[in-house]
């Protein structure tokens, strides 16, 4: 900048008029720039503030909860009745409900998502893939409440024809539909990982006379393995945190069972159940949803950190 | 078997039996006419080099020999590439590109080992054919690694990931991978452009050795390299084959003005 | 190559290619399954709820009698909440993205913010509800209001908008920035005169996708205690007696479409399920339309803008 000024100074004449203005503006400009940068920084720092606020609120409310309930009972008890006259605070039933529904969801979304990703990235003609992908995105955009309707009033009646005596609320239906819900997500994360595999590797394989399937299984899959695993882990994390489908279709009664045909509440369904009622602020029932919320955050955070680590690994290789 | 060679044709320059030959070969990327009426003979168990400025179509021609263009939509071949002695047109739509790739291997510009062990990389071509017998695989892998002058360096760590090798070693591994499939021709696409001079020298030595057994077609951006290692050289420009000749003649007495300009460094 | 060997090779290839065919077909079916389920969902809803979609359905308040019940308070509530959400998330998200992409120095604070954005995107939505219940409802005293819901959903979609904006900014080549700097522009001038306009398509896409998620989101709004039976509308500014203040609607109790649907779905009578289906149609049409616009917008940007 100073070079330009001295050159212009020598030129003299009318341009020096601008130079005066440029010089006097400099301080104003720098001040304004700093203010803007500060505002932008505050906005970005909001992300951190939200995280801190989440942790602080959960810890604060949960700490009063744990002043009344021992951590051992909370983590090992098999009866969860915080709203009863004689309350029990063993959260294992909620945990088991969450695990069972998430596991069923994974059984659906894992293989299906992987197959779709492999098909779109390695098999489908590019034009067809371009047509199919928006549909998957739309599927990912369907609100979970609609999936819940689908689980309760379409899938459950269908399952009742296959499994006689299946109750109207059951974990199987909720898990299956939850699986369908996360298929697009698992597929898209896996496909990203597969597309990140350089074309040179595929060409190396095709140049040896390998077929598409051989190239996909022996070259692309090993090269994108950690990314595909990340997709599975992140998908499970979504299932663990999913609320409405289980609250609608699996019932909201805590039930300590691994049988997917039975109704049971998950952590999230319990929070909904309490929030729907009229619990006074500060009561033990009110605090209990923060305690189980804390557990939910810890579980999903754990899965997400693993998932992101795996994802980062594939980015580092290529 | 081979048609009688017309005295003025490129094929007449070759004294050895032909391994392959393009005839009035054209190639299109969509509407882009990338190769125009190319007549290139490939001598059996000799090194044929393709040279020319970048964008001249030399890599496009090379990749036509094992039908790599079939992997992407919108590409079209016209004319023939005859493969001898069975005299098939390898770009004919009735010929399976996978069969062609099993018979004609390729080594790429940048080493591209698979994310697998050294052993699995070399055995890949055999595994693709369904070969599962460990003893056969071991024998072939050793043979190929020896052929690629890599055996002594890696024999104790065949189960290491191939990524851990140096750049030059990776490229020799890719050559071993190509050799293990017992190919009739190996295509080299600027195989040393990503390597340092020492690694380059070792790859060049290797090419001189393996031409005893295999026909070699090599694209190179480096004229000295073409002069050092090839028996025949083809100079390409703007999608056309300008001049083809014995390497010792083409570099000393080019017949065409454009060839002379290129090899004397006046353009390119 | 001898004829016999060649035939053997062809046998192997044929066997290998059988797998291509099988896996290719299964893959296509799996992908088609997505399309089929989407259709099935939609057809199921339409068959169940179509006949309830009369003008009255949009103009009536909820009622004990299913055939008289409507979604007036719900769609008005959703619209108002979306306004608050957009006003929270868009400025905050775009500003944060600009900072991270154009200003942030490479240091631990930036790193911390980056990690936080990625993690926030993966926090279950119901946790945002718990945050809002503790923070907005009780500590800040906003109550179970439109404001609380809008802020909550705004925070929830913040990562979506940040990520979309950053991608749009990143797609602008460095040469454009250098060209502007070379003419003496300040950093903010480069951002406001060039980067924001050129990235606007990508930003819109992110905003629409974010809002479409917010409009269908149920769990956090339930958690903050939205009522499920609302037979009145938030006060219109300067109307009524005494006249309502300009921002009174922000603090009004409310309900939103997904909650109304959940409420009807939770009842045992199937007549209410029909209402739920009709509400579902409204929600899904709204979200799919928004998503469709976003996908279309994105593909248009991709095909028009070639740097």
PDB file of C-alpha atoms in Angstrom, chain C residues 36-306:
ATOM      1  CA  UNK C  36     -40.583 -46.842  -2.455  1.00  0.00           C
ATOM      2  CA  UNK C  37     -40.729 -46.106   1.279  1.00  0.00           C
ATOM      3  CA  UNK C  38     -40.994 -42.393   0.626  1.00  0.00           C
ATOM      4  CA  UNK C  39     -43.906 -43.071  -1.705  1.00  0.00           C
ATOM      5  CA  UNK C  40     -45.471 -45.504   0.737  1.00  0.00           C
ATOM      6  CA  UNK C  41     -45.240 -43.012   3.602  1.00  0.00           C
ATOM      7  CA  UNK C  42     -46.858 -40.373   1.521  1.00  0.00           C
ATOM      8  CA  UNK C  43     -49.577 -42.594   0.063  1.00  0.00           C
ATOM      9  CA  UNK C  44     -50.381 -43.972   3.523  1.00  0.00           C
ATOM     10  CA  UNK C  45     -50.789 -40.475   4.927  1.00  0.00           C
ATOM     11  CA  UNK C  46     -52.797 -39.227   1.986  1.00  0.00           C
ATOM     12  CA  UNK C  47     -55.157 -42.197   2.007  1.00  0.00           C
ATOM     13  CA  UNK C  48     -55.770 -41.755   5.745  1.00  0.00           C
ATOM     14  CA  UNK C  49     -56.068 -38.002   5.947  1.00  0.00           C
ATOM     15  CA  UNK C  50     -56.875 -36.605   2.540  1.00  0.00           C
ATOM     16  CA  UNK C  51     -60.585 -36.055   3.087  1.00  0.00           C
ATOM     17  CA  UNK C  52     -59.947 -33.955   6.207  1.00  0.00           C
ATOM     18  CA  UNK C  53     -58.028 -31.322   4.271  1.00  0.00           C
ATOM     19  CA  UNK C  54     -60.876 -28.861   3.887  1.00  0.00           C
ATOM     20  CA  UNK C  55     -60.613 -25.068   4.325  1.00  0.00           C
ATOM     21  CA  UNK C  56     -62.321 -25.502   7.723  1.00  0.00           C
ATOM     22  CA  UNK C  57     -59.481 -27.749   8.871  1.00  0.00           C
ATOM     23  CA  UNK C  58     -57.096 -24.831   8.453  1.00  0.00           C
ATOM     24  CA  UNK C  59     -59.462 -22.298  10.033  1.00  0.00           C
ATOM     25  CA  UNK C  60     -60.678 -24.220  13.114  1.00  0.00           C
ATOM     26  CA  UNK C  61     -59.141 -24.507  16.532  1.00  0.00           C
ATOM     27  CA  UNK C  62     -58.595 -27.961  18.028  1.00  0.00           C
ATOM     28  CA  UNK C  63     -61.729 -29.476  19.513  1.00  0.00           C
ATOM     29  CA  UNK C  64     -63.012 -32.417  21.514  1.00  0.00           C
ATOM     30  CA  UNK C  65     -65.006 -33.471  18.479  1.00  0.00           C
ATOM     31  CA  UNK C  66     -62.549 -34.831  15.910  1.00  0.00           C
ATOM     32  CA  UNK C  67     -64.633 -33.852  12.895  1.00  0.00           C
ATOM     33  CA  UNK C  68     -64.714 -30.204  14.006  1.00  0.00           C
ATOM     34  CA  UNK C  69     -61.087 -29.939  15.053  1.00  0.00           C
ATOM     35  CA  UNK C  70     -58.624 -27.923  13.004  1.00  0.00           C
ATOM     36  CA  UNK C  71     -55.037 -26.745  12.959  1.00  0.00           C
ATOM     37  CA  UNK C  72     -55.420 -22.962  12.975  1.00  0.00           C
ATOM     38  CA  UNK C  73     -53.487 -22.399  16.200  1.00  0.00           C
ATOM     39  CA  UNK C  74     -50.893 -24.967  15.146  1.00  0.00           C
ATOM     40  CA  UNK C  75     -49.966 -23.546  11.763  1.00  0.00           C
ATOM     41  CA  UNK C  76     -50.004 -19.986  13.036  1.00  0.00           C
ATOM     42  CA  UNK C  77     -47.787 -21.128  15.912  1.00  0.00           C
ATOM     43  CA  UNK C  78     -45.410 -22.899  13.530  1.00  0.00           C
ATOM     44  CA  UNK C  79     -45.169 -19.818  11.325  1.00  0.00           C
ATOM     45  CA  UNK C  80     -44.425 -17.506  14.253  1.00  0.00           C
ATOM     46  CA  UNK C  81     -41.868 -19.873  15.740  1.00  0.00           C
ATOM     47  CA  UNK C  82     -40.155 -20.131  12.336  1.00  0.00           C
ATOM     48  CA  UNK C  83     -39.856 -16.342  12.189  1.00  0.00           C
ATOM     49  CA  UNK C  84     -38.059 -16.276  15.533  1.00  0.00           C
ATOM     50  CA  UNK C  85     -35.924 -19.264  14.512  1.00  0.00           C
ATOM     51  CA  UNK C  86     -34.855 -17.638  11.250  1.00  0.00           C
ATOM     52  CA  UNK C  87     -34.044 -14.348  12.966  1.00  0.00           C
ATOM     53  CA  UNK C  88     -31.910 -16.193  15.519  1.00  0.00           C
ATOM     54  CA  UNK C  89     -30.123 -18.734  13.399  1.00  0.00           C
ATOM     55  CA  UNK C  90     -29.464 -16.933  10.126  1.00  0.00           C
ATOM     56  CA  UNK C  91     -27.481 -13.909  11.368  1.00  0.00           C
ATOM     57  CA  UNK C  92     -25.696 -15.925  14.018  1.00  0.00           C
ATOM     58  CA  UNK C  93     -24.912 -18.847  11.708  1.00  0.00           C
ATOM     59  CA  UNK C  94     -23.759 -16.765   8.759  1.00  0.00           C
ATOM     60  CA  UNK C  95     -21.621 -14.541  10.980  1.00  0.00           C
ATOM     61  CA  UNK C  96     -20.044 -17.530  12.690  1.00  0.00           C
ATOM     62  CA  UNK C  97     -19.309 -19.160   9.334  1.00  0.00           C
ATOM     63  CA  UNK C  98     -17.729 -15.989   7.960  1.00  0.00           C
ATOM     64  CA  UNK C  99     -15.554 -15.711  11.025  1.00  0.00           C
ATOM     65  CA  UNK C 100     -14.409 -19.320  10.854  1.00  0.00           C
ATOM     66  CA  UNK C 101     -13.781 -19.271   7.114  1.00  0.00           C
ATOM     67  CA  UNK C 102     -12.385 -15.772   6.514  1.00  0.00           C
ATOM     68  CA  UNK C 103     -11.087 -14.389   9.794  1.00  0.00           C
ATOM     69  CA  UNK C 104     -10.179 -17.123  12.239  1.00  0.00           C
ATOM     70  CA  UNK C 105      -6.472 -17.435  12.986  1.00  0.00           C
ATOM     71  CA  UNK C 106      -5.143 -20.952  13.367  1.00  0.00           C
ATOM     72  CA  UNK C 107      -5.101 -21.277  17.128  1.00  0.00           C
ATOM     73  CA  UNK C 108      -6.663 -23.298  19.902  1.00  0.00           C
ATOM     74  CA  UNK C 109      -9.752 -21.094  20.202  1.00  0.00           C
ATOM     75  CA  UNK C 110     -10.600 -21.647  16.544  1.00  0.00           C
ATOM     76  CA  UNK C 111      -9.943 -25.344  16.983  1.00  0.00           C
ATOM     77  CA  UNK C 112     -12.266 -25.367  20.006  1.00  0.00           C
ATOM     78  CA  UNK C 113     -15.022 -23.631  18.049  1.00  0.00           C
ATOM     79  CA  UNK C 114     -14.625 -26.061  15.144  1.00  0.00           C
ATOM     80  CA  UNK C 115     -14.928 -29.087  17.421  1.00  0.00           C
ATOM     81  CA  UNK C 116     -17.975 -27.547  19.052  1.00  0.00           C
ATOM     82  CA  UNK C 117     -19.771 -26.923  15.780  1.00  0.00           C
ATOM     83  CA  UNK C 118     -19.229 -30.534  14.666  1.00  0.00           C
ATOM     84  CA  UNK C 119     -20.420 -31.876  17.994  1.00  0.00           C
ATOM     85  CA  UNK C 120     -23.439 -29.594  18.219  1.00  0.00           C
ATOM     86  CA  UNK C 121     -24.650 -30.936  14.878  1.00  0.00           C
ATOM     87  CA  UNK C 122     -24.759 -34.381  16.450  1.00  0.00           C
ATOM     88  CA  UNK C 123     -26.382 -33.504  19.776  1.00  0.00           C
ATOM     89  CA  UNK C 124     -29.833 -35.150  19.897  1.00  0.00           C
ATOM     90  CA  UNK C 125     -32.568 -32.576  19.389  1.00  0.00           C
ATOM     91  CA  UNK C 126     -34.265 -33.413  22.674  1.00  0.00           C
ATOM     92  CA  UNK C 127     -31.155 -32.225  24.520  1.00  0.00           C
ATOM     93  CA  UNK C 128     -31.731 -28.764  23.047  1.00  0.00           C
ATOM     94  CA  UNK C 129     -35.163 -29.037  24.621  1.00  0.00           C
ATOM     95  CA  UNK C 130     -33.625 -29.725  28.030  1.00  0.00           C
ATOM     96  CA  UNK C 131     -31.232 -26.791  27.578  1.00  0.00           C
ATOM     97  CA  UNK C 132     -34.143 -24.510  26.744  1.00  0.00           C
ATOM     98  CA  UNK C 133     -36.253 -25.814  29.604  1.00  0.00           C
ATOM     99  CA  UNK C 134     -33.538 -25.004  32.110  1.00  0.00           C
ATOM    100  CA  UNK C 135     -32.200 -21.822  30.516  1.00  0.00           C
ATOM    101  CA  UNK C 136     -34.945 -20.021  28.596  1.00  0.00           C
ATOM    102  CA  UNK C 137     -38.026 -21.204  30.474  1.00  0.00           C
ATOM    103  CA  UNK C 138     -36.811 -20.964  34.052  1.00  0.00           C
ATOM    104  CA  UNK C 139     -33.523 -19.055  34.361  1.00  0.00           C
ATOM    105  CA  UNK C 140     -34.338 -16.330  31.786  1.00  0.00           C
ATOM    106  CA  UNK C 141     -38.065 -16.549  32.500  1.00  0.00           C
ATOM    107  CA  UNK C 142     -39.298 -16.583  28.899  1.00  0.00           C
ATOM    108  CA  UNK C 143     -41.866 -19.211  29.871  1.00  0.00           C
ATOM    109  CA  UNK C 144     -43.452 -21.751  27.536  1.00  0.00           C
ATOM    110  CA  UNK C 145     -43.580 -19.185  24.763  1.00  0.00           C
ATOM    111  CA  UNK C 146     -43.113 -18.640  21.046  1.00  0.00           C
ATOM    112  CA  UNK C 147     -39.826 -16.913  21.878  1.00  0.00           C
ATOM    113  CA  UNK C 148     -38.472 -19.916  23.801  1.00  0.00           C
ATOM    114  CA  UNK C 149     -39.417 -22.324  21.015  1.00  0.00           C
ATOM    115  CA  UNK C 150     -37.962 -20.103  18.289  1.00  0.00           C
ATOM    116  CA  UNK C 151     -34.677 -19.646  20.135  1.00  0.00           C
ATOM    117  CA  UNK C 152     -34.418 -23.346  20.867  1.00  0.00           C
ATOM    118  CA  UNK C 153     -34.946 -24.394  17.272  1.00  0.00           C
ATOM    119  CA  UNK C 154     -32.670 -21.576  16.159  1.00  0.00           C
ATOM    120  CA  UNK C 155     -29.802 -22.943  18.231  1.00  0.00           C
ATOM    121  CA  UNK C 156     -30.589 -26.430  16.972  1.00  0.00           C
ATOM    122  CA  UNK C 157     -30.240 -25.515  13.296  1.00  0.00           C
ATOM    123  CA  UNK C 158     -27.246 -23.243  13.861  1.00  0.00           C
ATOM    124  CA  UNK C 159     -24.711 -25.937  12.867  1.00  0.00           C
ATOM    125  CA  UNK C 160     -26.614 -26.662   9.641  1.00  0.00           C
ATOM    126  CA  UNK C 161     -26.427 -23.022   8.588  1.00  0.00           C
ATOM    127  CA  UNK C 162     -22.801 -22.670   9.655  1.00  0.00           C
ATOM    128  CA  UNK C 163     -21.737 -25.731   7.671  1.00  0.00           C
ATOM    129  CA  UNK C 164     -23.698 -24.730   4.551  1.00  0.00           C
ATOM    130  CA  UNK C 165     -22.348 -21.178   4.607  1.00  0.00           C
ATOM    131  CA  UNK C 166     -18.785 -22.347   5.081  1.00  0.00           C
ATOM    132  CA  UNK C 167     -19.085 -24.708   2.142  1.00  0.00           C
ATOM    133  CA  UNK C 168     -20.442 -21.924  -0.024  1.00  0.00           C
ATOM    134  CA  UNK C 169     -17.605 -19.608   1.022  1.00  0.00           C
ATOM    135  CA  UNK C 170     -15.007 -22.273   0.450  1.00  0.00           C
ATOM    136  CA  UNK C 171     -16.234 -22.811  -3.093  1.00  0.00           C
ATOM    137  CA  UNK C 172     -15.263 -19.242  -4.005  1.00  0.00           C
ATOM    138  CA  UNK C 173     -11.755 -19.306  -5.446  1.00  0.00           C
ATOM    139  CA  UNK C 174      -8.930 -17.456  -3.722  1.00  0.00           C
ATOM    140  CA  UNK C 175      -8.361 -15.507  -6.933  1.00  0.00           C
ATOM    141  CA  UNK C 176     -11.618 -13.602  -6.368  1.00  0.00           C
ATOM    142  CA  UNK C 177     -10.499 -12.545  -2.900  1.00  0.00           C
ATOM    143  CA  UNK C 178      -7.076 -11.546  -4.177  1.00  0.00           C
ATOM    144  CA  UNK C 179      -8.589  -9.522  -6.993  1.00  0.00           C
ATOM    145  CA  UNK C 180     -10.610  -7.497  -4.468  1.00  0.00           C
ATOM    146  CA  UNK C 181      -7.727  -7.077  -2.018  1.00  0.00           C
ATOM    147  CA  UNK C 182      -5.493  -5.958  -4.882  1.00  0.00           C
ATOM    148  CA  UNK C 183      -7.842  -3.034  -5.461  1.00  0.00           C
ATOM    149  CA  UNK C 184      -7.410  -1.946  -1.862  1.00  0.00           C
ATOM    150  CA  UNK C 185     -10.554  -3.434  -0.366  1.00  0.00           C
ATOM    151  CA  UNK C 186     -10.560  -4.145   3.352  1.00  0.00           C
ATOM    152  CA  UNK C 187     -11.370  -7.582   4.646  1.00  0.00           C
ATOM    153  CA  UNK C 188     -14.934  -6.671   5.478  1.00  0.00           C
ATOM    154  CA  UNK C 189     -15.374  -5.053   2.059  1.00  0.00           C
ATOM    155  CA  UNK C 190     -14.199  -8.277   0.437  1.00  0.00           C
ATOM    156  CA  UNK C 191     -16.641 -10.220   2.568  1.00  0.00           C
ATOM    157  CA  UNK C 192     -19.657  -7.967   2.169  1.00  0.00           C
ATOM    158  CA  UNK C 193     -19.178  -6.898  -1.473  1.00  0.00           C
ATOM    159  CA  UNK C 194     -18.004 -10.209  -2.895  1.00  0.00           C
ATOM    160  CA  UNK C 195     -18.104 -13.283  -0.723  1.00  0.00           C
ATOM    161  CA  UNK C 196     -21.612 -12.945   0.739  1.00  0.00           C
ATOM    162  CA  UNK C 197     -23.271 -12.154  -2.624  1.00  0.00           C
ATOM    163  CA  UNK C 198     -21.443 -14.967  -4.419  1.00  0.00           C
ATOM    164  CA  UNK C 199     -22.175 -17.435  -1.617  1.00  0.00           C
ATOM    165  CA  UNK C 200     -25.801 -16.389  -1.230  1.00  0.00           C
ATOM    166  CA  UNK C 201     -27.174 -19.351  -3.190  1.00  0.00           C
ATOM    167  CA  UNK C 202     -25.419 -21.812  -0.920  1.00  0.00           C
ATOM    168  CA  UNK C 203     -26.479 -19.852   2.155  1.00  0.00           C
ATOM    169  CA  UNK C 204     -30.141 -19.869   1.091  1.00  0.00           C
ATOM    170  CA  UNK C 205     -29.928 -23.600   0.557  1.00  0.00           C
ATOM    171  CA  UNK C 206     -28.587 -24.107   4.066  1.00  0.00           C
ATOM    172  CA  UNK C 207     -31.206 -21.802   5.591  1.00  0.00           C
ATOM    173  CA  UNK C 208     -34.070 -23.582   3.840  1.00  0.00           C
ATOM    174  CA  UNK C 209     -32.816 -27.019   4.851  1.00  0.00           C
ATOM    175  CA  UNK C 210     -32.341 -25.804   8.423  1.00  0.00           C
ATOM    176  CA  UNK C 211     -35.833 -24.312   8.627  1.00  0.00           C
ATOM    177  CA  UNK C 212     -37.379 -27.420   7.082  1.00  0.00           C
ATOM    178  CA  UNK C 213     -35.816 -29.421   9.881  1.00  0.00           C
ATOM    179  CA  UNK C 214     -37.039 -26.980  12.489  1.00  0.00           C
ATOM    180  CA  UNK C 215     -40.610 -26.949  11.224  1.00  0.00           C
ATOM    181  CA  UNK C 216     -40.933 -30.728  11.539  1.00  0.00           C
ATOM    182  CA  UNK C 217     -39.085 -30.961  14.841  1.00  0.00           C
ATOM    183  CA  UNK C 218     -41.176 -32.158  17.751  1.00  0.00           C
ATOM    184  CA  UNK C 219     -39.105 -33.388  20.658  1.00  0.00           C
ATOM    185  CA  UNK C 220     -37.446 -30.151  21.855  1.00  0.00           C
ATOM    186  CA  UNK C 221     -40.707 -28.224  21.563  1.00  0.00           C
ATOM    187  CA  UNK C 222     -42.500 -30.799  23.689  1.00  0.00           C
ATOM    188  CA  UNK C 223     -39.707 -30.644  26.219  1.00  0.00           C
ATOM    189  CA  UNK C 224     -40.001 -26.893  26.715  1.00  0.00           C
ATOM    190  CA  UNK C 225     -43.662 -27.464  27.486  1.00  0.00           C
ATOM    191  CA  UNK C 226     -45.600 -26.337  24.438  1.00  0.00           C
ATOM    192  CA  UNK C 227     -49.275 -26.867  25.149  1.00  0.00           C
ATOM    193  CA  UNK C 228     -51.127 -29.375  23.071  1.00  0.00           C
ATOM    194  CA  UNK C 229     -54.555 -27.793  23.311  1.00  0.00           C
ATOM    195  CA  UNK C 230     -54.580 -24.138  22.285  1.00  0.00           C
ATOM    196  CA  UNK C 231     -57.850 -22.545  21.294  1.00  0.00           C
ATOM    197  CA  UNK C 232     -56.635 -19.004  20.757  1.00  0.00           C
ATOM    198  CA  UNK C 233     -54.046 -17.161  18.679  1.00  0.00           C
ATOM    199  CA  UNK C 234     -51.114 -15.113  19.973  1.00  0.00           C
ATOM    200  CA  UNK C 235     -52.084 -11.422  20.263  1.00  0.00           C
ATOM    201  CA  UNK C 236     -51.800  -9.360  17.087  1.00  0.00           C
ATOM    202  CA  UNK C 237     -49.738  -6.210  17.798  1.00  0.00           C
ATOM    203  CA  UNK C 238     -51.851  -3.103  18.661  1.00  0.00           C
ATOM    204  CA  UNK C 239     -55.153  -4.977  18.530  1.00  0.00           C
ATOM    205  CA  UNK C 240     -57.606  -5.949  21.257  1.00  0.00           C
ATOM    206  CA  UNK C 241     -58.457  -4.158  24.449  1.00  0.00           C
ATOM    207  CA  UNK C 242     -56.220  -3.117  26.069  1.00  0.00           C
ATOM    208  CA  UNK C 243     -54.095  -3.032  22.858  1.00  0.00           C
ATOM    209  CA  UNK C 244     -51.374  -5.650  22.744  1.00  0.00           C
ATOM    210  CA  UNK C 245     -47.767  -4.493  22.595  1.00  0.00           C
ATOM    211  CA  UNK C 246     -45.766  -5.059  19.400  1.00  0.00           C
ATOM    212  CA  UNK C 247     -43.902  -8.028  20.873  1.00  0.00           C
ATOM    213  CA  UNK C 248     -46.528  -9.576  23.130  1.00  0.00           C
ATOM    214  CA  UNK C 249     -46.937 -12.481  20.676  1.00  0.00           C
ATOM    215  CA  UNK C 250     -43.401 -13.559  21.472  1.00  0.00           C
ATOM    216  CA  UNK C 251     -44.404 -14.422  25.021  1.00  0.00           C
ATOM    217  CA  UNK C 252     -47.712 -16.056  24.172  1.00  0.00           C
ATOM    218  CA  UNK C 253     -48.387 -19.758  24.779  1.00  0.00           C
ATOM    219  CA  UNK C 254     -48.556 -21.630  21.506  1.00  0.00           C
ATOM    220  CA  UNK C 255     -48.626 -24.976  19.778  1.00  0.00           C
ATOM    221  CA  UNK C 256     -47.014 -26.097  16.532  1.00  0.00           C
ATOM    222  CA  UNK C 257     -48.023 -28.526  13.789  1.00  0.00           C
ATOM    223  CA  UNK C 258     -45.949 -31.547  14.844  1.00  0.00           C
ATOM    224  CA  UNK C 259     -47.162 -31.247  18.431  1.00  0.00           C
ATOM    225  CA  UNK C 260     -50.768 -31.042  17.330  1.00  0.00           C
ATOM    226  CA  UNK C 261     -50.139 -34.164  15.263  1.00  0.00           C
ATOM    227  CA  UNK C 262     -48.481 -35.935  18.192  1.00  0.00           C
ATOM    228  CA  UNK C 263     -51.380 -35.021  20.424  1.00  0.00           C
ATOM    229  CA  UNK C 264     -53.947 -36.481  18.050  1.00  0.00           C
ATOM    230  CA  UNK C 265     -51.778 -39.510  17.411  1.00  0.00           C
ATOM    231  CA  UNK C 266     -51.566 -40.234  21.142  1.00  0.00           C
ATOM    232  CA  UNK C 267     -55.340 -40.542  21.467  1.00  0.00           C
ATOM    233  CA  UNK C 268     -56.945 -43.941  21.219  1.00  0.00           C
ATOM    234  CA  UNK C 269     -59.864 -42.888  18.961  1.00  0.00           C
ATOM    235  CA  UNK C 270     -59.098 -43.504  15.316  1.00  0.00           C
ATOM    236  CA  UNK C 271     -61.068 -40.410  14.284  1.00  0.00           C
ATOM    237  CA  UNK C 272     -58.277 -38.337  15.822  1.00  0.00           C
ATOM    238  CA  UNK C 273     -55.717 -40.439  13.932  1.00  0.00           C
ATOM    239  CA  UNK C 274     -57.343 -39.176  10.744  1.00  0.00           C
ATOM    240  CA  UNK C 275     -56.711 -35.636  11.927  1.00  0.00           C
ATOM    241  CA  UNK C 276     -53.126 -36.611  12.701  1.00  0.00           C
ATOM    242  CA  UNK C 277     -52.741 -37.944   9.156  1.00  0.00           C
ATOM    243  CA  UNK C 278     -54.131 -34.736   7.687  1.00  0.00           C
ATOM    244  CA  UNK C 279     -51.708 -32.694   9.818  1.00  0.00           C
ATOM    245  CA  UNK C 280     -48.937 -35.059   8.695  1.00  0.00           C
ATOM    246  CA  UNK C 281     -49.756 -34.257   5.079  1.00  0.00           C
ATOM    247  CA  UNK C 282     -49.440 -30.554   5.811  1.00  0.00           C
ATOM    248  CA  UNK C 283     -46.091 -31.041   7.579  1.00  0.00           C
ATOM    249  CA  UNK C 284     -44.636 -33.369   4.984  1.00  0.00           C
ATOM    250  CA  UNK C 285     -45.711 -31.167   2.078  1.00  0.00           C
ATOM    251  CA  UNK C 286     -44.120 -28.179   3.798  1.00  0.00           C
ATOM    252  CA  UNK C 287     -40.841 -29.944   4.567  1.00  0.00           C
ATOM    253  CA  UNK C 288     -40.569 -31.776   1.255  1.00  0.00           C
ATOM    254  CA  UNK C 289     -41.333 -28.591  -0.643  1.00  0.00           C
ATOM    255  CA  UNK C 290     -38.606 -26.774   1.285  1.00  0.00           C
ATOM    256  CA  UNK C 291     -36.154 -29.607   0.756  1.00  0.00           C
ATOM    257  CA  UNK C 292     -37.071 -29.813  -2.901  1.00  0.00           C
ATOM    258  CA  UNK C 293     -36.467 -26.096  -3.353  1.00  0.00           C
ATOM    259  CA  UNK C 294     -33.122 -26.422  -1.598  1.00  0.00           C
ATOM    260  CA  UNK C 295     -32.027 -29.383  -3.741  1.00  0.00           C
ATOM    261  CA  UNK C 296     -33.151 -27.586  -6.890  1.00  0.00           C
ATOM    262  CA  UNK C 297     -31.406 -24.389  -5.841  1.00  0.00           C
ATOM    263  CA  UNK C 298     -28.203 -26.263  -5.187  1.00  0.00           C
ATOM    264  CA  UNK C 299     -28.191 -28.091  -8.487  1.00  0.00           C
ATOM    265  CA  UNK C 300     -28.899 -24.796 -10.251  1.00  0.00           C
ATOM    266  CA  UNK C 301     -25.982 -23.136  -8.518  1.00  0.00           C
ATOM    267  CA  UNK C 302     -23.753 -26.053  -9.438  1.00  0.00           C
ATOM    268  CA  UNK C 303     -24.674 -25.971 -13.081  1.00  0.00           C
ATOM    269  CA  UNK C 304     -24.573 -22.173 -13.427  1.00  0.00           C
ATOM    270  CA  UNK C 305     -21.550 -21.284 -11.380  1.00  0.00           C
ATOM    271  CA  UNK C 306     -18.330 -22.708 -12.736  1.00  0.00           C
TER     272      UNK C 306
END
